[in-house]
Amino acid sequence: MKHNFGAGPGILPQEVFKQAAAAVLDFNGTGLSLLEISHRSPEFEEVLNEAVALVKELFSVPEGYSVLFLQGGASTQFAMAPNNLLPEGGKAAYLDSGVWASKALKEAKFFGNVEVVASSKESNYTYIPKDYTIPADAAYFHITSNNTIYGTQLQQFPKSPVPLVCDMSSDIFSREVNVADFGLIYAGAQKNMGPAGVTLVIVKDDILGKSGRKIPAMYNYEVQIEGGSMYNTPPCFAIYVSMLTLKWLKSKGGVQAIEKDNNEKARVLYEEIDRNPLFKAVAATEDRSRMNVCFVMENAELEKPFLKYCDEKGIVGLKGHRSVGGFRASIYNALPITSVYVLIDAMREFAEKNK
Amino acid sequence: MKHNFGAGPGILPQEVFKQAAAAVLDFNGTGLSLLEISHRSPEFEEVLNEAVALVKELFSVPEGYSVLFLQGGASTQFAMAPNNLLPEGGKAAYLDSGVWASKALKEAKFFGNVEVVASSKESNYTYIPKDYTIPADAAYFHITSNNTIYGTQLQQFPKSPVPLVCDMSSDIFSREVNVADFGLIYAGAQKNMGPAGVTLVIVKDDILGKSGRKIPAMYNYEVQIEGGSMYNTPPCFAIYVSMLTLKWLKSKGGVQAIEKDNNEKARVLYEEIDRNPLFKAVAATEDRSRMNVCFVMENAELEKPFLKYCDEKGIVGLKGHRSVGGFRASIYNALPITSVYVLIDAMREFAEKNK
């Protein structure tokens, strides 16, 4: 039994793996593999429709928004969002809360001007910048809801005078969100929602078509909406696994219920980090992520031995990102709290041995 | 037992389905699903490296070319190719041999001028245009090697004074190709090479970086080469299944051997179509595709009953594209010749009953 704390592609529910494996052999009794059926078949169209319906239901997506399953990951959205929303010569505002935010704003510069309203780069992104003004003349304001590498998370979303664009790759469906507050939400699936290879986009229809740009078909949200995520062949398997994962989430009681579980997992783990004299948390207390818990050791020489100790207990994926060091325990939706307890026990035992 | 003649996502080897399903449950004895392991893990890096090595080996890719596994399908390449290769104000030449070729050239117009050297549109693309001159001042010449919808295929590739760019989505690895004759080859995987959700790109390094364009990271071949197809999280599962399929192809004797099999499958099927009074082939004889065999009935009223007759025998995916009608038997690499014989038997029996 492994306890997978990897940052992504990350853990998904065991029952999803079982259903996905079965569908690769025989999809819903068709006698065909899921991998060899047409995306235009009624069987696959039902999968896509169900995935879209589950997103709408689980996230209470209001009227006037479209839900898309695209390819290319959040990194493609870094360019696609400004390509669609930023007029020639226009300006977009960005909050620089980490490397991914900084990559996003770099891509926006290919399409127009960028105003960085605030940055925590000077402190290696250990906190979320808070005192800033969103320029009312910006085409949109871009934020990153959770910063996987540094273990920080926006606890509240800012009120914005312009459409709010949010990269939710690493905490989507982990907590309740009022979609109506956003113009555009996007997320690579491979943390909370599905496997690598598909990207969720939730976009408010009336913010589109205003930039005056000519946009190639695959980069154009309006074309993708018109095609119902099937302008071309979609990543069928990744959409199917996402649908299964969303279905599992619904069976667990939905986002509200999983948020409660996630809060409890984060609470017990941070409590141990704060209590245990060997460890200390990396992120500013008020910005601590409930998805990626980053921590280091007071004595850095013990870090390798602790990783080894964990490995022997089946705890995997705990190594921190190279730019932060130490450990990162990703506690995504599908990670059971029992795995968190195993980690906490390991921390306690290791502290006992290294008194 | 189903006989899957679907045009794509299409049939893959049965043993690939079995291996893929097993990896979704437990990847190579890691105790983790393939879907939950990091793309930066040694285990996945080995998968990607093996996939690249197999492409190079099976296609005898010469030095000076890069092999990429990207997202977004051929439709994304329709824009990515001109974005990288077509200078501002420059010109690209296109051969219009079908709807996909025509979509490709439409995307190129976002980036520069397009010269269509020849088109068979007026005959609903039933043949490959042949008498044309490739302008020596074009940035590149774009062709589509096989036209899935119409069942036509370039039997020889043109000699080009400028880099040859080829969409090989529907016949890649089905026949031997001299990669050195091409500047850029791209192919959505979901016909001969793997599942939907990954796109193969083989690009000659020295044609890149010359357009003077500023290109967003995800659309930039040079960035993708630099990142080794991992500038961001790649579509891990789709790459894995492609790797398995390429390995299967190698075990079958490689491209030369499969080409022989494919020729035989096409030969017996066209022979029956030409012989059987109920049916007639759609494409010009000299341009007949060895991947997608398109045919109609002399008496169109018998088409629905024939489809039903086939369905009862487990023959699926035979319905022709709506723009051509009739039938399309896709006989991709993984389709065994025994399935072709089953189809031929059905055609004979049906003719017997409808004399």
Tab-separated table of N, CA and C in Angstrom, chain B residues 97-98 124-128 145-155 170 270 281-295 321 323-324 327-330:
chain	number	residue	atom	x	y	z
B	97	SER	N	-5.984	18.821	-50.914
B	97	SER	CA	-6.425	17.476	-51.308
B	97	SER	C	-7.589	16.973	-50.472
B	98	GLY	N	-8.183	17.854	-49.660
B	98	GLY	CA	-9.305	17.408	-48.845
B	98	GLY	C	-9.638	18.430	-47.776
B	124	ASN	N	-15.048	16.921	-55.393
B	124	ASN	CA	-15.202	16.402	-54.018
B	124	ASN	C	-13.999	15.562	-53.600
B	125	TYR	N	-12.829	16.017	-54.022
B	125	TYR	CA	-11.554	15.448	-53.549
B	125	TYR	C	-11.396	13.952	-53.827
B	126	THR	N	-11.920	13.488	-54.965
B	126	THR	CA	-11.793	12.056	-55.250
B	126	THR	C	-10.424	11.676	-55.821
B	127	TYR	N	-9.589	12.674	-56.067
B	127	TYR	CA	-8.235	12.354	-56.563
B	127	TYR	C	-7.221	13.318	-55.936
B	128	ILE	N	-5.960	12.985	-56.078
B	128	ILE	CA	-4.867	13.841	-55.602
B	128	ILE	C	-4.384	14.679	-56.785
B	145	SER	N	-0.741	13.506	-46.433
B	145	SER	CA	-0.302	12.268	-47.095
B	145	SER	C	-1.456	11.318	-47.402
B	146	ASN	N	-2.471	11.362	-46.560
B	146	ASN	CA	-3.614	10.452	-46.741
B	146	ASN	C	-4.881	11.200	-46.347
B	147	ASN	N	-5.904	11.099	-47.179
B	147	ASN	CA	-7.128	11.835	-46.918
B	147	ASN	C	-8.215	10.868	-46.472
B	148	THR	N	-8.351	10.782	-45.175
B	148	THR	CA	-9.219	9.809	-44.515
B	148	THR	C	-10.632	9.807	-45.070
B	149	ILE	N	-11.177	10.984	-45.267
B	149	ILE	CA	-12.595	11.093	-45.640
B	149	ILE	C	-12.870	10.526	-47.029
B	150	TYR	N	-11.932	10.782	-47.970
B	150	TYR	CA	-12.162	10.450	-49.384
B	150	TYR	C	-11.451	9.166	-49.816
B	151	GLY	N	-10.571	8.658	-48.922
B	151	GLY	CA	-9.848	7.447	-49.274
B	151	GLY	C	-8.830	7.643	-50.384
B	152	THR	N	-8.179	8.802	-50.376
B	152	THR	CA	-7.075	9.016	-51.318
B	152	THR	C	-5.762	9.144	-50.558
B	153	GLN	N	-4.674	8.856	-51.262
B	153	GLN	CA	-3.361	8.840	-50.606
B	153	GLN	C	-2.285	9.214	-51.622
B	154	LEU	N	-1.343	10.015	-51.192
B	154	LEU	CA	-0.194	10.311	-52.050
B	154	LEU	C	0.650	9.043	-52.179
B	155	GLN	N	0.768	8.550	-53.406
B	155	GLN	CA	1.557	7.329	-53.588
B	155	GLN	C	3.048	7.656	-53.603
B	170	SER	N	-3.155	10.139	-40.754
B	170	SER	CA	-3.900	8.899	-40.965
B	170	SER	C	-3.115	7.795	-41.662
B	270	TYR	N	-9.978	-3.989	-52.247
B	270	TYR	CA	-10.299	-3.296	-53.516
B	270	TYR	C	-10.679	-4.306	-54.605
B	281	ALA	N	-15.822	1.651	-55.931
B	281	ALA	CA	-14.877	2.472	-55.168
B	281	ALA	C	-15.087	3.947	-55.492
B	282	VAL	N	-14.738	4.804	-54.554
B	282	VAL	CA	-14.957	6.232	-54.699
B	282	VAL	C	-13.749	6.939	-55.306
B	283	ALA	N	-12.571	6.598	-54.835
B	283	ALA	CA	-11.364	7.358	-55.203
B	283	ALA	C	-10.834	6.957	-56.576
B	284	ALA	N	-10.148	7.884	-57.222
B	284	ALA	CA	-9.445	7.585	-58.469
B	284	ALA	C	-8.496	6.418	-58.233
B	285	THR	N	-8.492	5.464	-59.193
B	285	THR	CA	-7.759	4.216	-58.980
B	285	THR	C	-6.309	4.439	-58.563
B	286	GLU	N	-5.635	5.376	-59.247
B	286	GLU	CA	-4.198	5.554	-58.976
B	286	GLU	C	-3.929	6.213	-57.629
B	287	ASP	N	-4.974	6.779	-56.996
B	287	ASP	CA	-4.787	7.483	-55.720
B	287	ASP	C	-5.415	6.753	-54.534
B	288	ARG	N	-5.816	5.510	-54.781
B	288	ARG	CA	-6.512	4.775	-53.724
B	288	ARG	C	-5.669	4.642	-52.451
B	289	SER	N	-6.301	4.943	-51.341
B	289	SER	CA	-5.635	4.848	-50.047
B	289	SER	C	-5.529	3.406	-49.589
B	290	ARG	N	-4.396	3.095	-49.000
B	290	ARG	CA	-4.239	1.769	-48.396
B	290	ARG	C	-4.594	1.783	-46.908
B	291	MET	N	-5.154	2.883	-46.458
B	291	MET	CA	-5.590	3.015	-45.059
B	291	MET	C	-7.108	3.122	-44.940
B	292	ASN	N	-7.707	3.928	-45.813
B	292	ASN	CA	-9.148	4.150	-45.748
B	292	ASN	C	-9.738	3.818	-47.109
B	293	VAL	N	-10.464	2.733	-47.151
B	293	VAL	CA	-11.032	2.251	-48.406
B	293	VAL	C	-12.493	2.725	-48.468
B	294	CYS	N	-12.734	3.724	-49.341
B	294	CYS	CA	-14.075	4.307	-49.428
B	294	CYS	C	-14.824	3.713	-50.610
B	295	PHE	N	-16.055	3.277	-50.357
B	295	PHE	CA	-16.850	2.719	-51.445
B	295	PHE	C	-18.332	2.953	-51.200
B	321	HIS	N	-18.006	8.847	-44.248
B	321	HIS	CA	-18.158	10.229	-43.794
B	321	HIS	C	-19.346	10.853	-44.512
B	323	SER	N	-19.874	13.520	-45.904
B	323	SER	CA	-19.637	14.275	-47.135
B	323	SER	C	-19.379	13.362	-48.336
B	324	VAL	N	-19.210	12.065	-48.091
B	324	VAL	CA	-18.973	11.106	-49.175
B	324	VAL	C	-20.093	10.066	-49.218
B	327	PHE	N	-19.539	3.785	-47.571
B	327	PHE	CA	-18.771	3.077	-46.560
B	327	PHE	C	-17.308	3.501	-46.586
B	328	ARG	N	-16.706	3.393	-45.429
B	328	ARG	CA	-15.270	3.629	-45.338
B	328	ARG	C	-14.700	2.546	-44.448
B	329	ALA	N	-13.916	1.676	-45.028
B	329	ALA	CA	-13.260	0.625	-44.254
B	329	ALA	C	-11.846	1.096	-43.937
B	330	SER	N	-11.616	1.477	-42.710
B	330	SER	CA	-10.270	1.888	-42.305
B	330	SER	C	-9.510	0.643	-41.883
